[in-house]
Coordinates of C-alpha atoms in Angstrom, one line a residue:
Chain A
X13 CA -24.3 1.1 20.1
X14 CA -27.3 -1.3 21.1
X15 CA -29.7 1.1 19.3
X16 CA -27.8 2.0 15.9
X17 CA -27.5 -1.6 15.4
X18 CA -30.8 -2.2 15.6
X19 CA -30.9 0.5 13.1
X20 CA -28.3 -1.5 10.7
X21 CA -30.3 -4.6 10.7
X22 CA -27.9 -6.1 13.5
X23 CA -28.5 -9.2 16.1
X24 CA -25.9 -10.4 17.9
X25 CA -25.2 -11.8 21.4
X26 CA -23.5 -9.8 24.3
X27 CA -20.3 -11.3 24.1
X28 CA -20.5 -10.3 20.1
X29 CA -21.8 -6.4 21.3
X30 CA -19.3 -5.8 23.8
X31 CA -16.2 -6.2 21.6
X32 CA -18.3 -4.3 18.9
X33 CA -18.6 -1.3 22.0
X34 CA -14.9 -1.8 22.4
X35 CA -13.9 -1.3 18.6
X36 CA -16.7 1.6 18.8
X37 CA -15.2 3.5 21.4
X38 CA -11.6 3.7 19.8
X39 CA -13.1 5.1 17.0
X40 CA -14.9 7.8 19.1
X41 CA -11.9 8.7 20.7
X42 CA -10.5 9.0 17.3
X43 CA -12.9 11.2 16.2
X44 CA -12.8 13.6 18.5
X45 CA -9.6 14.6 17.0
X46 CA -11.8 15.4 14.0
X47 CA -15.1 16.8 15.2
X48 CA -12.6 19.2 17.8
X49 CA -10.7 20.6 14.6
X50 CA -11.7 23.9 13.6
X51 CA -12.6 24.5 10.3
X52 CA -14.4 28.0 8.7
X53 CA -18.0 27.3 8.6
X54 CA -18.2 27.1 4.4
X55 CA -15.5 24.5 4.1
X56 CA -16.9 22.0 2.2
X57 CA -16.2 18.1 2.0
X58 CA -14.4 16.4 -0.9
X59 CA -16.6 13.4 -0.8
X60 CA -15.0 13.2 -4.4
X61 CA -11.9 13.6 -4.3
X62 CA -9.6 15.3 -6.9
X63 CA -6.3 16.1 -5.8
Chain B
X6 CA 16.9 -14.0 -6.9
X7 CA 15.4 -13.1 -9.4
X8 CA 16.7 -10.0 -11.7
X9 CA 16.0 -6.9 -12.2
X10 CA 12.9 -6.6 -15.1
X11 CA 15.3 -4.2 -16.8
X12 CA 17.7 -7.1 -16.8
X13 CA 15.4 -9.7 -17.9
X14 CA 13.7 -7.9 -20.6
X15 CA 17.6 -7.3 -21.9
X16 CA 18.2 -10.8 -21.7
X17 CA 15.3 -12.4 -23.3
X18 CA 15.6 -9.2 -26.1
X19 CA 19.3 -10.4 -26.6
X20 CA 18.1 -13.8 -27.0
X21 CA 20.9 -14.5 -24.1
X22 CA 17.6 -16.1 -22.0
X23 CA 14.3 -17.1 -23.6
X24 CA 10.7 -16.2 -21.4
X25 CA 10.5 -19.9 -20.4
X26 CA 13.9 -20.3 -19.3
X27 CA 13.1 -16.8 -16.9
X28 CA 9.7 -18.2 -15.9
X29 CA 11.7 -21.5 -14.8
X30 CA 14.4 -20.1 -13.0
X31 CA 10.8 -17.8 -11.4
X32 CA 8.9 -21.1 -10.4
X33 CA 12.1 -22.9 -8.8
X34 CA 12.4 -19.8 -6.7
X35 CA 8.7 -19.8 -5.6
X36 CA 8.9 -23.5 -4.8
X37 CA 11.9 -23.2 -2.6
X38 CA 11.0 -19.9 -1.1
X39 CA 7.4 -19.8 -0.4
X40 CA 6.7 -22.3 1.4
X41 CA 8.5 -20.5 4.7
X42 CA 7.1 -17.3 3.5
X43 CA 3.3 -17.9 2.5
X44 CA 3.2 -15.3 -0.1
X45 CA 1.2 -17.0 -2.4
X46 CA -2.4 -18.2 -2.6
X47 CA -2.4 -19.3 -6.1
X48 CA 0.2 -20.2 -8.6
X49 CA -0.9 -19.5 -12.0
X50 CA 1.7 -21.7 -14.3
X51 CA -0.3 -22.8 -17.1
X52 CA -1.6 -19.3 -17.7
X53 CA 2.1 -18.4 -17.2
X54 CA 3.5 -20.9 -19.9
X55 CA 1.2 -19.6 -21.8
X56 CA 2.7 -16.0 -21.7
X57 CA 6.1 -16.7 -21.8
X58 CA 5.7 -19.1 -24.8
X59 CA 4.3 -16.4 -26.3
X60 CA 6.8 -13.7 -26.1
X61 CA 9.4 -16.8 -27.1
X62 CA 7.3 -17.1 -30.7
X63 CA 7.4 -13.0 -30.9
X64 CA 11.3 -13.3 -30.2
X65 CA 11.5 -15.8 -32.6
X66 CA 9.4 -13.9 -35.3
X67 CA 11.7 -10.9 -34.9
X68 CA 8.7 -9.2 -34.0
X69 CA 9.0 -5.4 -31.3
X70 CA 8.8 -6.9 -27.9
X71 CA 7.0 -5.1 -25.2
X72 CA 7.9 -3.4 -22.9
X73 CA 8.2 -5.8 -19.8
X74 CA 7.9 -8.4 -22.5
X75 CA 9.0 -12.0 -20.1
X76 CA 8.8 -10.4 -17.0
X77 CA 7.5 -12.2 -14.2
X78 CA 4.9 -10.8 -11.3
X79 CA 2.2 -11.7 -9.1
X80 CA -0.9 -9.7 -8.0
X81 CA -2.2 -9.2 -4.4
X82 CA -5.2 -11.3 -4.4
X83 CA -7.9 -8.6 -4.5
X84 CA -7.7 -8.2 -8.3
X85 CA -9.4 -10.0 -10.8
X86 CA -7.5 -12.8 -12.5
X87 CA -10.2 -14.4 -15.3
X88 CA -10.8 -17.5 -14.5
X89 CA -10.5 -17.4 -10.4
X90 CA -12.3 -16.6 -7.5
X91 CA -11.2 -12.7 -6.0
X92 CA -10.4 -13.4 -2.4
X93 CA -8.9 -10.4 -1.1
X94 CA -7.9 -12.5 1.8
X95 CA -11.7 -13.2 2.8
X96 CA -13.1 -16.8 3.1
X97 CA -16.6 -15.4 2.5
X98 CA -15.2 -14.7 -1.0
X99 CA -14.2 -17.9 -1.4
X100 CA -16.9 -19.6 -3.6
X101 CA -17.9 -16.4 -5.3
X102 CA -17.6 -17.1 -9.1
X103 CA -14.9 -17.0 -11.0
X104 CA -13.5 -13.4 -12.5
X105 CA -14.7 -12.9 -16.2
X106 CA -11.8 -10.9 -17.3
X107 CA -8.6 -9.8 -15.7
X108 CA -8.3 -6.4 -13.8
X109 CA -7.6 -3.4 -16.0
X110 CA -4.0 -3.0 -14.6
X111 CA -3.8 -6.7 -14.8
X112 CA -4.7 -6.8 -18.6
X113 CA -2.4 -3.6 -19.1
X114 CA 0.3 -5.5 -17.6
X115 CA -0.3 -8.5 -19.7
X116 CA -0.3 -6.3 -22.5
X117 CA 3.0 -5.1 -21.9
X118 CA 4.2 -8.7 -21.6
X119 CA 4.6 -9.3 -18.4
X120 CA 4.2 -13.0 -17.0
X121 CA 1.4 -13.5 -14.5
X122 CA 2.4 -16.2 -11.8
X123 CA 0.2 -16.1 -9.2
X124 CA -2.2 -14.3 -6.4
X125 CA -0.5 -13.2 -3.1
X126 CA -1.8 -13.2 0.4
X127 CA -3.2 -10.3 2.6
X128 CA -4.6 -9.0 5.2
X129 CA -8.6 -10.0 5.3
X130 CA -10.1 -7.5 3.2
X131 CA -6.9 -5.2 3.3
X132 CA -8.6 -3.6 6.5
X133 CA -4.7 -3.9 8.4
X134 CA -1.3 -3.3 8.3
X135 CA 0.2 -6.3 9.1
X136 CA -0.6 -9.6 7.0
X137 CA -1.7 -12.1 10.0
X138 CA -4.7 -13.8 7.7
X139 CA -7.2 -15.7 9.7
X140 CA -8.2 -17.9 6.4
X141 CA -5.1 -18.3 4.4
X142 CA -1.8 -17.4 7.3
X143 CA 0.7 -15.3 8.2
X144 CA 3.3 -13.8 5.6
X145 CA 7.0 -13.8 7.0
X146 CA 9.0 -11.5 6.4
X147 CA 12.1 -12.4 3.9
X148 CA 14.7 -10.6 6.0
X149 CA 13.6 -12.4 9.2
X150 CA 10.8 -15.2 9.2
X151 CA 10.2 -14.4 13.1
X152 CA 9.1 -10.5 12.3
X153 CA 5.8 -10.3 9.7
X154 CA 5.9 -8.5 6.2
X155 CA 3.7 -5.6 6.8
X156 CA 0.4 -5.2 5.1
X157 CA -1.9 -5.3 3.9
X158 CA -0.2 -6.0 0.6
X159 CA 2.3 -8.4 2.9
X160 CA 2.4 -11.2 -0.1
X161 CA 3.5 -8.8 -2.5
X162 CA 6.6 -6.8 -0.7
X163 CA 7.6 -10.5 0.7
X164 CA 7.6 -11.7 -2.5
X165 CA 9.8 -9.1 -4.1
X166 CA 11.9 -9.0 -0.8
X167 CA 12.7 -12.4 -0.9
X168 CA 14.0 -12.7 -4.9
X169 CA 11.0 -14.7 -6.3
X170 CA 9.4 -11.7 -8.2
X171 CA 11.2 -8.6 -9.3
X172 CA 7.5 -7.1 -9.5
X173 CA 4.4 -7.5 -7.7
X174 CA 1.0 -5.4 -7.5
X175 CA -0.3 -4.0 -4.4
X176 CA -2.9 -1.5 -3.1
X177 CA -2.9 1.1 -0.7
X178 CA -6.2 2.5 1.3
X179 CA -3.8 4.1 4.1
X180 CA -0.2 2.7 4.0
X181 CA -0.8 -1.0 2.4
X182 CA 1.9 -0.4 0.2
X183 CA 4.2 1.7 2.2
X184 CA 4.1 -0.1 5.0
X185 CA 5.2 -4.1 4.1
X186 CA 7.5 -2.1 1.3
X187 CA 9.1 -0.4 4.0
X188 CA 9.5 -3.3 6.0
X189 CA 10.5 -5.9 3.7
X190 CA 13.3 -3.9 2.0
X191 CA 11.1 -3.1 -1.6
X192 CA 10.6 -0.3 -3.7
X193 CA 6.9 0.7 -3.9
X194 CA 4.4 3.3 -5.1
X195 CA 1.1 4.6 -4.2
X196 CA 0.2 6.4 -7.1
X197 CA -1.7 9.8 -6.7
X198 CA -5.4 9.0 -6.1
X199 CA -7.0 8.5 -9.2
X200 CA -4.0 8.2 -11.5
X201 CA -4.3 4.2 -12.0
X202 CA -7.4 2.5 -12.6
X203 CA -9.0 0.4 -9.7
X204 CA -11.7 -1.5 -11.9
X205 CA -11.7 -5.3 -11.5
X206 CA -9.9 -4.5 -8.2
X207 CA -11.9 -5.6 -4.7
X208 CA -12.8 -2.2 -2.9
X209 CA -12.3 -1.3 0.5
X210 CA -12.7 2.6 1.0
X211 CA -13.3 4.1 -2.5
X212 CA -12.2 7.3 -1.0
X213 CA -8.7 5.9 -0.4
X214 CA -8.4 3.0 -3.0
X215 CA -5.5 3.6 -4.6
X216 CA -3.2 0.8 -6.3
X217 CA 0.2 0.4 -7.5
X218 CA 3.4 -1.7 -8.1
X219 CA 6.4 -3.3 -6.2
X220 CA 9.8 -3.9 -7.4
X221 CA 13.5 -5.1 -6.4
X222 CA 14.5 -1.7 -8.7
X223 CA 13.5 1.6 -9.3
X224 CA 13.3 1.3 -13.2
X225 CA 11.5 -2.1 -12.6
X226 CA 8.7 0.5 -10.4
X227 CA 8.7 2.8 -13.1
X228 CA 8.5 0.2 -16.1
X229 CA 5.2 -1.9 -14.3
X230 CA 3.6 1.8 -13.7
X231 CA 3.7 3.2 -17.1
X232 CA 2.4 -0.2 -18.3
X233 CA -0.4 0.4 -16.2
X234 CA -1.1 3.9 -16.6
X235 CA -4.2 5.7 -18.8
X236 CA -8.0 6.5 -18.2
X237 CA -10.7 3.8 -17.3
X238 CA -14.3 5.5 -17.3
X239 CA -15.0 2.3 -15.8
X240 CA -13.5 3.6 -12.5
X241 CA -15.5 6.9 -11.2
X242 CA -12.0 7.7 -9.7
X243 CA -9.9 7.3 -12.5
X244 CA -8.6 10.7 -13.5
X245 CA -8.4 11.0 -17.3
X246 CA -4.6 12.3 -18.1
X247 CA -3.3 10.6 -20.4
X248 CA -0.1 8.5 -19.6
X249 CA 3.4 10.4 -18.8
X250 CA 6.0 8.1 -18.8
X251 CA 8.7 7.9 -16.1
X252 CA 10.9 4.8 -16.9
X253 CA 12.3 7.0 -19.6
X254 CA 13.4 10.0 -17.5
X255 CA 14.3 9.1 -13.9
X256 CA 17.2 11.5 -13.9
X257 CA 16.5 13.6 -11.2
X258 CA 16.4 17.7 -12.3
X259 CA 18.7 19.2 -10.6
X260 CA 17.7 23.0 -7.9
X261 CA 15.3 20.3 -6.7
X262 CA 13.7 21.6 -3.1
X263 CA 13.3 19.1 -0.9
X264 CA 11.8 19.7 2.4
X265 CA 11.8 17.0 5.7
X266 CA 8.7 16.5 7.5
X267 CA 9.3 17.1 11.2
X268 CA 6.4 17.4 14.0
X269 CA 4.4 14.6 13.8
X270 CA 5.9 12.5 11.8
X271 CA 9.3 12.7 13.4
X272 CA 7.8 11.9 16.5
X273 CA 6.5 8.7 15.5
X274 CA 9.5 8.0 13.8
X275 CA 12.1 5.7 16.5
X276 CA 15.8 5.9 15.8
X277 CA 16.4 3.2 13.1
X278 CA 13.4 5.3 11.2
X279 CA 15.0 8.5 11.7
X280 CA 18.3 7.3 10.7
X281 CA 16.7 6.2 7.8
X282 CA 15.4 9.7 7.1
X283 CA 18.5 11.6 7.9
X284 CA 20.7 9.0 5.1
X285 CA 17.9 10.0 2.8
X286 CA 18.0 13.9 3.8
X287 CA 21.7 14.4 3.7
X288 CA 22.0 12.3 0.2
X289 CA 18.9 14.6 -1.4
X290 CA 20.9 17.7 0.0
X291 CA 17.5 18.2 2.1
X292 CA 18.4 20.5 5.3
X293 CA 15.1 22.4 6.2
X294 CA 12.0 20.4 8.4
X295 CA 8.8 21.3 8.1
X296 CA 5.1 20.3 9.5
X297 CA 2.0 18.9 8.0
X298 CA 0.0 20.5 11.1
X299 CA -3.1 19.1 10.3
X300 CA -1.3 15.3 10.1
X301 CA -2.8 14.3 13.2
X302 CA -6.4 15.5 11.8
X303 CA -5.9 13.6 8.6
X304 CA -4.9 10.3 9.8
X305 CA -8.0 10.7 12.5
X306 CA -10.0 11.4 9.3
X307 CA -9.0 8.9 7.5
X308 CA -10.0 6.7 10.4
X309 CA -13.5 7.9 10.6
X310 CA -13.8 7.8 6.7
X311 CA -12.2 4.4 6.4
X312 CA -14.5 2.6 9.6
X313 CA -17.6 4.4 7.7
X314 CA -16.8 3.4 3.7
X315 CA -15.7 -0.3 4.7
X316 CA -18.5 -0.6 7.0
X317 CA -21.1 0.2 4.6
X318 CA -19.4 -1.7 1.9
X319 CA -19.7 -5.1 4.2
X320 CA -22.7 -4.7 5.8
X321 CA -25.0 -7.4 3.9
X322 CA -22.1 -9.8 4.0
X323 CA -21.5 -8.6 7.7
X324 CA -25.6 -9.3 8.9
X325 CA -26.0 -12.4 6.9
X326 CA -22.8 -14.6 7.5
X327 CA -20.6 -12.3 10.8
X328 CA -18.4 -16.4 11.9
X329 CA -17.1 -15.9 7.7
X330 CA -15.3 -13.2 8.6
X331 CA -12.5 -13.2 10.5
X332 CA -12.2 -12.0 14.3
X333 CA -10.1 -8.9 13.7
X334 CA -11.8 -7.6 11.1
X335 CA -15.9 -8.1 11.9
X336 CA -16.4 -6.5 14.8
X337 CA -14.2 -3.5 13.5
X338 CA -16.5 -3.5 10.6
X339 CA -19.8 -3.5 12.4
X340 CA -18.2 -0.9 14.5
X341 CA -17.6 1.3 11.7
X342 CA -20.7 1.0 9.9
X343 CA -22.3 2.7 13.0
X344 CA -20.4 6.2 12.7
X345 CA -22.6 8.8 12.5
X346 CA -23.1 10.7 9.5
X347 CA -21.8 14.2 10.8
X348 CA -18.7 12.4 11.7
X349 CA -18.1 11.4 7.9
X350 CA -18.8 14.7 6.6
X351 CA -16.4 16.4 9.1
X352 CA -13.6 14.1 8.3
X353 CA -14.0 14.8 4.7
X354 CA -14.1 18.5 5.5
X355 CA -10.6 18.3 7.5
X356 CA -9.3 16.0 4.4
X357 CA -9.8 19.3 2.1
X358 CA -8.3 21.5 4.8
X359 CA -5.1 19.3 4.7
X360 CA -5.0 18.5 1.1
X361 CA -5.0 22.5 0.9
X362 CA -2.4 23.0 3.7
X363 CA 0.2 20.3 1.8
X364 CA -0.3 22.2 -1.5
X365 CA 0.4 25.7 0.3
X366 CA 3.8 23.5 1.2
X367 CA 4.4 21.6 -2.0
X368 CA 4.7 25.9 -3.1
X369 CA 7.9 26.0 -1.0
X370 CA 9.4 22.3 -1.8
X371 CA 9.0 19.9 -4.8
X372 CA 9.0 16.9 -2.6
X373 CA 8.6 15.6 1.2
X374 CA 10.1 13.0 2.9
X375 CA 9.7 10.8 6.1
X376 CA 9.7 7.6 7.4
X377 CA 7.4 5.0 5.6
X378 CA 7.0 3.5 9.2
X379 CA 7.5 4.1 12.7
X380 CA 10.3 1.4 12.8
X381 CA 11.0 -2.1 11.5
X382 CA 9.2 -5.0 11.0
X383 CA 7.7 -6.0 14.6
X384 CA 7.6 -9.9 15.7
X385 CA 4.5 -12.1 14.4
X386 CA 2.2 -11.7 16.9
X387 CA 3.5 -8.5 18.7
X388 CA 0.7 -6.9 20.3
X389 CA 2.3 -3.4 20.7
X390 CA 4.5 -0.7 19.5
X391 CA 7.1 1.0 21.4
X392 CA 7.9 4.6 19.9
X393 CA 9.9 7.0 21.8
X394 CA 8.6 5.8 25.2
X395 CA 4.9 5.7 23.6
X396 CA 3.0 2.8 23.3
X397 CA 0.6 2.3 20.3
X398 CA -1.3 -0.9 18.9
X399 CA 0.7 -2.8 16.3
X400 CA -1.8 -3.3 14.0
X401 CA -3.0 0.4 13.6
X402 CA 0.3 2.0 14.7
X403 CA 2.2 0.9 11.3
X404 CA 0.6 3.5 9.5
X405 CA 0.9 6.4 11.2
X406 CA 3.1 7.7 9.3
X407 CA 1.3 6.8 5.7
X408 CA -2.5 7.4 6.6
X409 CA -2.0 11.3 6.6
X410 CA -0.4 10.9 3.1
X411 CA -3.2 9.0 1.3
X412 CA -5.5 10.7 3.0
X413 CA -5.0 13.3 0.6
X414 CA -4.0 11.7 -2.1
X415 CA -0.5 12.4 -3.0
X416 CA 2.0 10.3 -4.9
X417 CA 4.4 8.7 -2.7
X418 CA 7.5 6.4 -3.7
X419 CA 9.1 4.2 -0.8
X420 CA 12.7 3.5 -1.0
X421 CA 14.6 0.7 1.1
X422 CA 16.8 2.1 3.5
X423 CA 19.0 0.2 5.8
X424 CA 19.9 2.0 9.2
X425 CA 23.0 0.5 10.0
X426 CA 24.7 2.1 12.2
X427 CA 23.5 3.7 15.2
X428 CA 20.5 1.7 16.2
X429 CA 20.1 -1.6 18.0
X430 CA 22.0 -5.1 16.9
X431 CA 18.9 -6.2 16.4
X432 CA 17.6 -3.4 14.0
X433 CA 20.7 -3.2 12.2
X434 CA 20.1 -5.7 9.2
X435 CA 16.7 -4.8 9.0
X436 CA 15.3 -1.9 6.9
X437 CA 12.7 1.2 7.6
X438 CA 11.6 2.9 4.2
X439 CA 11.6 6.6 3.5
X440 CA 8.5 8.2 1.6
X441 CA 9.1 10.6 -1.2
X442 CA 6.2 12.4 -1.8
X443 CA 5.1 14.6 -4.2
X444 CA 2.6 17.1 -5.7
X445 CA -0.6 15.6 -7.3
X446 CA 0.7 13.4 -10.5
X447 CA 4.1 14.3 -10.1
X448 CA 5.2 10.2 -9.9
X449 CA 7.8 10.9 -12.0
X450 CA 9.6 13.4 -10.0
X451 CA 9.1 11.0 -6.5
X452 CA 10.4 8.1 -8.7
X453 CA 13.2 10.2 -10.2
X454 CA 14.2 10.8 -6.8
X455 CA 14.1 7.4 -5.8
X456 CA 16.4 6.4 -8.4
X457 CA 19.2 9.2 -6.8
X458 CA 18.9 7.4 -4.2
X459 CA 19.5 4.0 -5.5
X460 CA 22.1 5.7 -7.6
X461 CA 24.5 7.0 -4.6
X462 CA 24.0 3.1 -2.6
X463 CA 21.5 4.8 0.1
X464 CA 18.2 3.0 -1.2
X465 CA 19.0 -0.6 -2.0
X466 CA 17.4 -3.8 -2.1
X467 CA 19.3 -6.2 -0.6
X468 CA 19.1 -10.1 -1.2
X469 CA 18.1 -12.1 1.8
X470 CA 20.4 -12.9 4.5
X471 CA 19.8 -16.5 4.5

């Protein structure tokens, strides 16, 4: 988390990055539900969407 | 309370009531109301007299009235009004300029004669389900001021829940209409994704933006969303089919198949919400369940694709002035901007495999229904939800049952259902909606069977207790 928000053009004091972590590691749990999904290797992604 | 907008376009047509008397009667209401509700953020009067007085001189002129010609309504704050800063609920849009020209729906509404009165509160940036605003308060809810409104359109289903407004505008990213609809007591509808133009409205995930109306009936719903229906190139979204008018046919065709959504959606439903379910179920003559296997997937989708979109979105604001924003939405925000790329595309990968497993359903029923939330309106404040012996954080859990949905799009109508019977005293006089989803554009059949609903006494706004 340190590095990518270097990346993003982020400073911010430890209290500030550990409750960033925090929110950062709910999402990862949450997409592991997503990235553990199997899906045929052509399916494409509807970036666009048009139902 | 305010009427019905059918009722108060009758009156005002009949000359029985003139727009200024309605808008009167509208203001009184707001000024002995709000104040123990915090719906609204603005009051727009003057522009308001303005309206009214002229759809008076039409009336007078013996001139066609419009369609929701004296009709009173207030906008969540994230769309443009001319003349007034766009909040949506943030203080760091607080001394941006003022909006040039209404938002399209806004305009299309005016057009239609409705009365604008005001701008309603939210959640910060409509990144919530519940309406707890750090800058501008916490929305009660009408039917009990200890329990919140929902959100994040929580100003608008208050609104309409209490009898100030018999129509209000909203918008919905992953349940911010559902959700304070369901748990206000309001009719609502999330459009299907690109039916209703989002230009002039303040984005959040433009994958998911979606908006849509409120009302305290379901031919109020139907009147506001035909006013605001038809193409916008404006909005990349914005599908261009031309406008299909429900108000006008809301009788429901009958050999209609209606299917129950079980697996995951029942088990984050808790007893009052599948009460409210099974009143809807037995009065649609719905008997068979099915499941939406990839819901799970979609709602963790949407997450990923939501975190991502609104991170992005907020990033400058988010480097240059992080203490503007408030606590429980910057560090969510930063968090999100730092998924990875390959997470995003998977998500929207699974979003096409559910989108494609709901139509394969929508072959075997014309609609779906389940709970709009996982049960009523928690306290202010409550931390947690309890569902079926399983905890889950109030904040994200209220739309578990509505991300999957608008994840992929489809139209959805929430009805007001009251449990009654069979759940706790304290749950009894407190209501959990029911979504009625649809195919892809087919609002007219979800509204349709709303108003069945409404018909046979099972979906029914009720006026406030005290």
């Amino acid at each position: 988390v340190r590095a990518a928000l270097a990346l993003q053009g982020y400073t911010f004091e430890d209290a500030e990055i550990a409750e960033i972590v925090l929110q950062f590691s709910r999402l990862e749990a949450i997409a592991q539900t997503v990235l553990a999904w199997p899906l045929p290797f052509a399916a494409e992604a509807a970036p666009v969407f048009r139902p | 309370v305010i009427g019905t907008a059918a009722d108060i376009v009758q009156q005002i047509a009949k000359g029985a009531r003139s727009a200024a008397a309605v808008l009167a009667e509208c203001k009184t209401l707001i000024q002995a109301k709000d104040p123990d509700l915090n719906c609204f953020t603005a009051k727009t009067f003057t522009r308001a007299e303005r309206e009214a007085a002229a759809i008076d001189v039409l009336r007078a002129a013996g001139e066609a009235l419009p369609p929701l010609a004296g009709v009173p309504y207030a906008v969540k704050n994230l769309f443009d009004i001319e003349g007034m800063a766009t909040l949506a609920g943030a203080k760091i849009n607080a001394g941006n300029a003022p909006a040039a020209a209404d938002a399209i729906v806004v305009a299309r509404m005016r057009r239609a004669g409705a009365i604008l009165v005001g701008a309603l509160n939210m959640e910060e940036l409509a990144y919530g389900f519940l309406t707890e605003n750090h800058h501008y308060g916490i929305t009660r809810n009408p039917h009990d001021l200890k329990r919140g409104a929902g959100g994040s359109s929580g100003g608008s289903a208050a609104a309409v829940g209490a009898g100030m407004l018999p129509i209000t505008l909203g918008s919905d990213t992953s349940g911010s209409i559902r959700v304070p609809a369901s748990l206000c007591g309001v009719f609502g509808l999330k459009p299907t994704y690109g039916r209703l133009s989002r230009s002039g409205a303040y984005p959040f995930v433009n994958s998911f933006d979606h908006v849509g109306p409120f009302a305290n009936s379901v031919l109020g719903l139907a009147l506001a969303y035909d006013a605001m229906q038809g193409p916008d190139a404006a909005d990349p979204a914005c599908a261009q089919h031309a406008v299909e008018p429900a108000a006008a046919s809301l009788t429901l065709p009958r050999g209609i198949r209606v299917g129950i959504l079980g697996g995951w959606f029942h088990e984050w439903a808790d007893p009052a919400a599948r009460r409210s379910v099974q009143l809807a179920a037995a009065a649609l003559g719905a008997t068979e369940w099915i499941e939406l296997e990839s819901a799970e997937v979609a709602r963790a989708a949407a997450y990923i694709i939501t975190g991502a979109e609104g991170g992005a979105l907020h990033r400058p604001r988010l480097i240059e002035r992080y203490e503007d924003f408030g606590p429980s939405a910057r560090s969510r925000l930063v968090a999100g901007g730092l998924i990875p790329a390959s997470w995003v595309i998977q998500a929207q990968r699974v979003r096409r495999h559910a989108y494609r497993e709901a139509m394969q359903m929508f072959e075997r029923f014309d609609l779906l229904i389940a709970a709009a939330a996982p049960a009523v309106a928690p306290l202010v404040g409550q931390d947690t939800l309890l569902i079926n012996g399983r905890s889950i954080p109030t904040k994200a859990g209220l739309g578990v049952l509505t991300q999957p949905i608008s994840c992929i799009g489809l139209p959805v109508c929430t009805v007001p259902i009251w449990p009654g019977e069979g759940v706790s005293a304290a749950e009894q006089a407190l209501p959990v909606g029911v979504q009625l989803i649809g195919a892809p554009w087919r609002e007219s059949l979800c509204l349709a069977a709303a108003r069945a609903l409404e018909t046979a006494g099972i979906a029914e706004f009720k006026t406030p207790a005290r």
